[in-house]
Each structure stands twice: as structure tokens, then as C-alpha cells.
Amino acid sequence: MFVTSAFAQESAPAVEGGHTGTEGETHSGTGVPAEAHGMFPPFDPATFPSQLLWLAITFGLFYLFLKKVVMPRVGGIIDVRNDRITQDLDHAARLKGEADAAVAAYEQELAEAKTKANAIGQQANDAAKMEAEAARKKVEAALDKKLGEAEARISSIKANAMKEVGTIAEDTASAIVEALVGGKASKAEIAAAVKSVAR
């Protein structure tokens, strides 16, 4: 708290001629009596009531300033940030839901594709087995036909050979009889003898 020269003059004892004695000497720079500098004004008990009054007024004004100006702004900023955080969380939850739905749809499509692939593979396997079975049956039928033809040919060759064997046996028997006996035997006798031996 500053002391003005007017306040200093009022509080200083007046002496005739405007001069004070040694007790009332003035400070050369300010014109304030030297004794007025004895105590620091905020620590002067005589100024406590006014200091307390100004403290209460300043505190009240500062409180009103905080309540009416600062706190609403801070509260508004906090509300805006809370709203933004809530929106961000909602957006993140929505995106997570969409991502989960996309993953579920992908997994379902993958399972369906695997099922279709297995079905197609089974169908191809069954078709290959049926084709192989048909080819095997066709080959077996061709082999059976060739085997039948071969057996018929062998039977025919065997029958012809047997006929020729009989004729050869008769001719050989006739030649042996002629060589041994010296005479000729009848064909009927030789044929009967060959047939009796063949049985």
C-alpha cells in the first residue's frame, strides 16, 4: 500500500513556517516524514480491517468470476470431450460389430465352399469309379468273348485233330498189320480195333 504525500502531510504534525524539528524531518525525495516509514503498511494493525475488507471483496469477485465465467467454460469443454469420447466409443463398437459380422459371413461362406468342394470331389470320385467299373466290365466282356472264341477254336482244332488222329491211327495200324502179318486187314476191322484202344 502506497502512502501519498497528501496523506503524509495530514498525518505529520504541523510546525510554524512549514518546517518540522528534528523529529519531523521530511524525506528529501518524497516529502514524507521520516517517522512515517517506521512500519510496513500491510503489517500495520491499524490497516487490518481495510485489508480484510478488500480481501473479502477480492475473493468474492474472484469466486464470482470462477463461477460465472471459468467453470461454465471448463464444464462445457468437459461435456464436449465426453460427448466426443462417447461418439468415438459408439463408432468403434459399431465398427467392431460390422467387422465381427464380416468375419462370421466369411467363415460361413468358407464352410459352404468347403462343403461344395467336398460334394464336387465326391461326385467326381463316384463318376470316376463308375467309369472305371464300366471300363472294367467292358474289358471283361471283351476278354470273355475272346476266351469263348479261343475255346471254340481249340475245341474245333481238337475235334479235327482227333478225327485226323483216328485216321492216322487207322492208317498206321493198317501199315503195321501189313508189315507184321504180311496181309491186308479190312478197314472196318482196323477202325474197330482203334476205337476199342481209344476208349
JSON list of N, CA and C in Angstrom, two decimals, residues 16-50:
[
{"chain": "A", "resi": 16, "resn": "GLU", "atom": "N", "xyz": [5.18, 25.73, 12.66]},
{"chain": "A", "resi": 16, "resn": "GLU", "atom": "CA", "xyz": [5.15, 27.04, 12.03]},
{"chain": "A", "resi": 16, "resn": "GLU", "atom": "C", "xyz": [6.25, 27.17, 11.02]},
{"chain": "A", "resi": 17, "resn": "GLY", "atom": "N", "xyz": [5.91, 27.80, 9.97]},
{"chain": "A", "resi": 17, "resn": "GLY", "atom": "CA", "xyz": [6.87, 28.05, 8.90]},
{"chain": "A", "resi": 17, "resn": "GLY", "atom": "C", "xyz": [7.01, 26.86, 7.97]},
{"chain": "A", "resi": 18, "resn": "GLY", "atom": "N", "xyz": [6.18, 25.83, 8.22]},
{"chain": "A", "resi": 18, "resn": "GLY", "atom": "CA", "xyz": [6.21, 24.68, 7.33]},
{"chain": "A", "resi": 18, "resn": "GLY", "atom": "C", "xyz": [7.38, 23.79, 7.55]},
{"chain": "A", "resi": 19, "resn": "HIS", "atom": "N", "xyz": [8.16, 24.03, 8.63]},
{"chain": "A", "resi": 19, "resn": "HIS", "atom": "CA", "xyz": [9.31, 23.17, 8.90]},
{"chain": "A", "resi": 19, "resn": "HIS", "atom": "C", "xyz": [9.05, 22.44, 10.18]},
{"chain": "A", "resi": 20, "resn": "THR", "atom": "N", "xyz": [9.56, 21.26, 10.27]},
{"chain": "A", "resi": 20, "resn": "THR", "atom": "CA", "xyz": [9.45, 20.47, 11.49]},
{"chain": "A", "resi": 20, "resn": "THR", "atom": "C", "xyz": [10.78, 20.46, 12.17]},
{"chain": "A", "resi": 21, "resn": "GLY", "atom": "N", "xyz": [10.76, 20.02, 13.37]},
{"chain": "A", "resi": 21, "resn": "GLY", "atom": "CA", "xyz": [12.01, 19.90, 14.11]},
{"chain": "A", "resi": 21, "resn": "GLY", "atom": "C", "xyz": [12.73, 18.66, 13.67]},
{"chain": "A", "resi": 22, "resn": "THR", "atom": "N", "xyz": [13.65, 18.26, 14.48]},
{"chain": "A", "resi": 22, "resn": "THR", "atom": "CA", "xyz": [14.44, 17.09, 14.14]},
{"chain": "A", "resi": 22, "resn": "THR", "atom": "C", "xyz": [13.58, 15.84, 14.11]},
{"chain": "A", "resi": 23, "resn": "GLU", "atom": "N", "xyz": [12.50, 15.89, 14.92]},
{"chain": "A", "resi": 23, "resn": "GLU", "atom": "CA", "xyz": [11.61, 14.73, 14.92]},
{"chain": "A", "resi": 23, "resn": "GLU", "atom": "C", "xyz": [10.74, 14.73, 13.68]},
{"chain": "A", "resi": 24, "resn": "GLY", "atom": "N", "xyz": [10.48, 15.90, 13.09]},
{"chain": "A", "resi": 24, "resn": "GLY", "atom": "CA", "xyz": [9.57, 15.97, 11.96]},
{"chain": "A", "resi": 24, "resn": "GLY", "atom": "C", "xyz": [10.27, 16.22, 10.66]},
{"chain": "A", "resi": 25, "resn": "GLU", "atom": "N", "xyz": [11.50, 15.77, 10.52]},
{"chain": "A", "resi": 25, "resn": "GLU", "atom": "CA", "xyz": [12.20, 15.98, 9.25]},
{"chain": "A", "resi": 25, "resn": "GLU", "atom": "C", "xyz": [11.54, 15.17, 8.16]},
{"chain": "A", "resi": 26, "resn": "THR", "atom": "N", "xyz": [11.56, 15.80, 6.97]},
{"chain": "A", "resi": 26, "resn": "THR", "atom": "CA", "xyz": [10.94, 15.12, 5.83]},
{"chain": "A", "resi": 26, "resn": "THR", "atom": "C", "xyz": [12.00, 14.44, 5.00]},
{"chain": "A", "resi": 27, "resn": "HIS", "atom": "N", "xyz": [11.54, 13.45, 4.32]},
{"chain": "A", "resi": 27, "resn": "HIS", "atom": "CA", "xyz": [12.43, 12.72, 3.39]},
{"chain": "A", "resi": 27, "resn": "HIS", "atom": "C", "xyz": [12.65, 13.61, 2.20]},
{"chain": "A", "resi": 28, "resn": "SER", "atom": "N", "xyz": [13.85, 13.76, 1.77]},
{"chain": "A", "resi": 28, "resn": "SER", "atom": "CA", "xyz": [14.18, 14.72, 0.72]},
{"chain": "A", "resi": 28, "resn": "SER", "atom": "C", "xyz": [13.55, 14.35, -0.60]},
{"chain": "A", "resi": 29, "resn": "GLY", "atom": "N", "xyz": [13.35, 13.06, -0.90]},
{"chain": "A", "resi": 29, "resn": "GLY", "atom": "CA", "xyz": [12.84, 12.67, -2.22]},
{"chain": "A", "resi": 29, "resn": "GLY", "atom": "C", "xyz": [11.35, 12.75, -2.32]},
{"chain": "A", "resi": 30, "resn": "THR", "atom": "N", "xyz": [10.59, 12.40, -1.27]},
{"chain": "A", "resi": 30, "resn": "THR", "atom": "CA", "xyz": [9.14, 12.29, -1.36]},
{"chain": "A", "resi": 30, "resn": "THR", "atom": "C", "xyz": [8.41, 13.33, -0.55]},
{"chain": "A", "resi": 31, "resn": "GLY", "atom": "N", "xyz": [9.05, 13.97, 0.37]},
{"chain": "A", "resi": 31, "resn": "GLY", "atom": "CA", "xyz": [8.37, 14.93, 1.22]},
{"chain": "A", "resi": 31, "resn": "GLY", "atom": "C", "xyz": [7.57, 14.27, 2.31]},
{"chain": "A", "resi": 32, "resn": "VAL", "atom": "N", "xyz": [7.79, 12.95, 2.53]},
{"chain": "A", "resi": 32, "resn": "VAL", "atom": "CA", "xyz": [7.08, 12.20, 3.55]},
{"chain": "A", "resi": 32, "resn": "VAL", "atom": "C", "xyz": [7.90, 12.25, 4.81]},
{"chain": "A", "resi": 33, "resn": "PRO", "atom": "N", "xyz": [7.28, 12.45, 5.96]},
{"chain": "A", "resi": 33, "resn": "PRO", "atom": "CA", "xyz": [8.06, 12.48, 7.19]},
{"chain": "A", "resi": 33, "resn": "PRO", "atom": "C", "xyz": [8.81, 11.18, 7.37]},
{"chain": "A", "resi": 34, "resn": "ALA", "atom": "N", "xyz": [9.96, 11.26, 7.95]},
{"chain": "A", "resi": 34, "resn": "ALA", "atom": "CA", "xyz": [10.80, 10.08, 8.14]},
{"chain": "A", "resi": 34, "resn": "ALA", "atom": "C", "xyz": [10.17, 9.10, 9.09]},
{"chain": "A", "resi": 35, "resn": "GLU", "atom": "N", "xyz": [9.36, 9.57, 10.04]},
{"chain": "A", "resi": 35, "resn": "GLU", "atom": "CA", "xyz": [8.76, 8.66, 11.01]},
{"chain": "A", "resi": 35, "resn": "GLU", "atom": "C", "xyz": [7.64, 7.86, 10.39]},
{"chain": "A", "resi": 36, "resn": "ALA", "atom": "N", "xyz": [7.10, 8.27, 9.21]},
{"chain": "A", "resi": 36, "resn": "ALA", "atom": "CA", "xyz": [6.03, 7.52, 8.56]},
{"chain": "A", "resi": 36, "resn": "ALA", "atom": "C", "xyz": [6.54, 6.22, 7.99]},
{"chain": "A", "resi": 37, "resn": "HIS", "atom": "N", "xyz": [7.84, 6.07, 7.83]},
{"chain": "A", "resi": 37, "resn": "HIS", "atom": "CA", "xyz": [8.41, 4.84, 7.29]},
{"chain": "A", "resi": 37, "resn": "HIS", "atom": "C", "xyz": [8.73, 3.84, 8.38]},
{"chain": "A", "resi": 38, "resn": "GLY", "atom": "N", "xyz": [8.25, 4.01, 9.51]},
{"chain": "A", "resi": 38, "resn": "GLY", "atom": "CA", "xyz": [8.61, 3.13, 10.62]},
{"chain": "A", "resi": 38, "resn": "GLY", "atom": "C", "xyz": [8.08, 1.72, 10.47]},
{"chain": "A", "resi": 39, "resn": "MET", "atom": "N", "xyz": [6.85, 1.46, 9.88]},
{"chain": "A", "resi": 39, "resn": "MET", "atom": "CA", "xyz": [6.27, 0.12, 9.80]},
{"chain": "A", "resi": 39, "resn": "MET", "atom": "C", "xyz": [5.72, -0.12, 8.39]},
{"chain": "A", "resi": 40, "resn": "PHE", "atom": "N", "xyz": [5.89, -1.35, 7.94]},
{"chain": "A", "resi": 40, "resn": "PHE", "atom": "CA", "xyz": [5.37, -1.73, 6.61]},
{"chain": "A", "resi": 40, "resn": "PHE", "atom": "C", "xyz": [3.84, -1.75, 6.69]},
{"chain": "A", "resi": 41, "resn": "PRO", "atom": "N", "xyz": [3.13, -1.00, 5.80]},
{"chain": "A", "resi": 41, "resn": "PRO", "atom": "CA", "xyz": [1.68, -0.82, 5.95]},
{"chain": "A", "resi": 41, "resn": "PRO", "atom": "C", "xyz": [0.87, -2.12, 6.00]},
{"chain": "A", "resi": 42, "resn": "PRO", "atom": "N", "xyz": [1.19, -3.17, 5.24]},
{"chain": "A", "resi": 42, "resn": "PRO", "atom": "CA", "xyz": [0.37, -4.38, 5.38]},
{"chain": "A", "resi": 42, "resn": "PRO", "atom": "C", "xyz": [0.48, -5.03, 6.76]},
{"chain": "A", "resi": 43, "resn": "PHE", "atom": "N", "xyz": [1.58, -4.76, 7.46]},
{"chain": "A", "resi": 43, "resn": "PHE", "atom": "CA", "xyz": [1.73, -5.33, 8.80]},
{"chain": "A", "resi": 43, "resn": "PHE", "atom": "C", "xyz": [1.26, -4.38, 9.90]},
{"chain": "A", "resi": 44, "resn": "ASP", "atom": "N", "xyz": [0.74, -3.25, 9.50]},
{"chain": "A", "resi": 44, "resn": "ASP", "atom": "CA", "xyz": [0.28, -2.26, 10.47]},
{"chain": "A", "resi": 44, "resn": "ASP", "atom": "C", "xyz": [-1.09, -2.69, 10.99]},
{"chain": "A", "resi": 45, "resn": "PRO", "atom": "N", "xyz": [-1.26, -2.95, 12.28]},
{"chain": "A", "resi": 45, "resn": "PRO", "atom": "CA", "xyz": [-2.56, -3.39, 12.81]},
{"chain": "A", "resi": 45, "resn": "PRO", "atom": "C", "xyz": [-3.67, -2.39, 12.56]},
{"chain": "A", "resi": 46, "resn": "ALA", "atom": "N", "xyz": [-3.34, -1.14, 12.34]},
{"chain": "A", "resi": 46, "resn": "ALA", "atom": "CA", "xyz": [-4.39, -0.14, 12.10]},
{"chain": "A", "resi": 46, "resn": "ALA", "atom": "C", "xyz": [-5.05, -0.34, 10.75]},
{"chain": "A", "resi": 47, "resn": "THR", "atom": "N", "xyz": [-4.35, -1.04, 9.78]},
{"chain": "A", "resi": 47, "resn": "THR", "atom": "CA", "xyz": [-4.91, -1.24, 8.43]},
{"chain": "A", "resi": 47, "resn": "THR", "atom": "C", "xyz": [-5.52, -2.63, 8.25]},
{"chain": "A", "resi": 48, "resn": "PHE", "atom": "N", "xyz": [-5.56, -3.46, 9.30]},
{"chain": "A", "resi": 48, "resn": "PHE", "atom": "CA", "xyz": [-6.10, -4.81, 9.16]},
{"chain": "A", "resi": 48, "resn": "PHE", "atom": "C", "xyz": [-7.57, -4.81, 8.74]},
{"chain": "A", "resi": 49, "resn": "PRO", "atom": "N", "xyz": [-8.43, -3.97, 9.32]},
{"chain": "A", "resi": 49, "resn": "PRO", "atom": "CA", "xyz": [-9.83, -4.04, 8.90]},
{"chain": "A", "resi": 49, "resn": "PRO", "atom": "C", "xyz": [-10.01, -3.74, 7.41]},
{"chain": "A", "resi": 50, "resn": "SER", "atom": "N", "xyz": [-9.31, -2.72, 6.91]},
{"chain": "A", "resi": 50, "resn": "SER", "atom": "CA", "xyz": [-9.46, -2.41, 5.48]},
{"chain": "A", "resi": 50, "resn": "SER", "atom": "C", "xyz": [-8.86, -3.51, 4.61]}
]
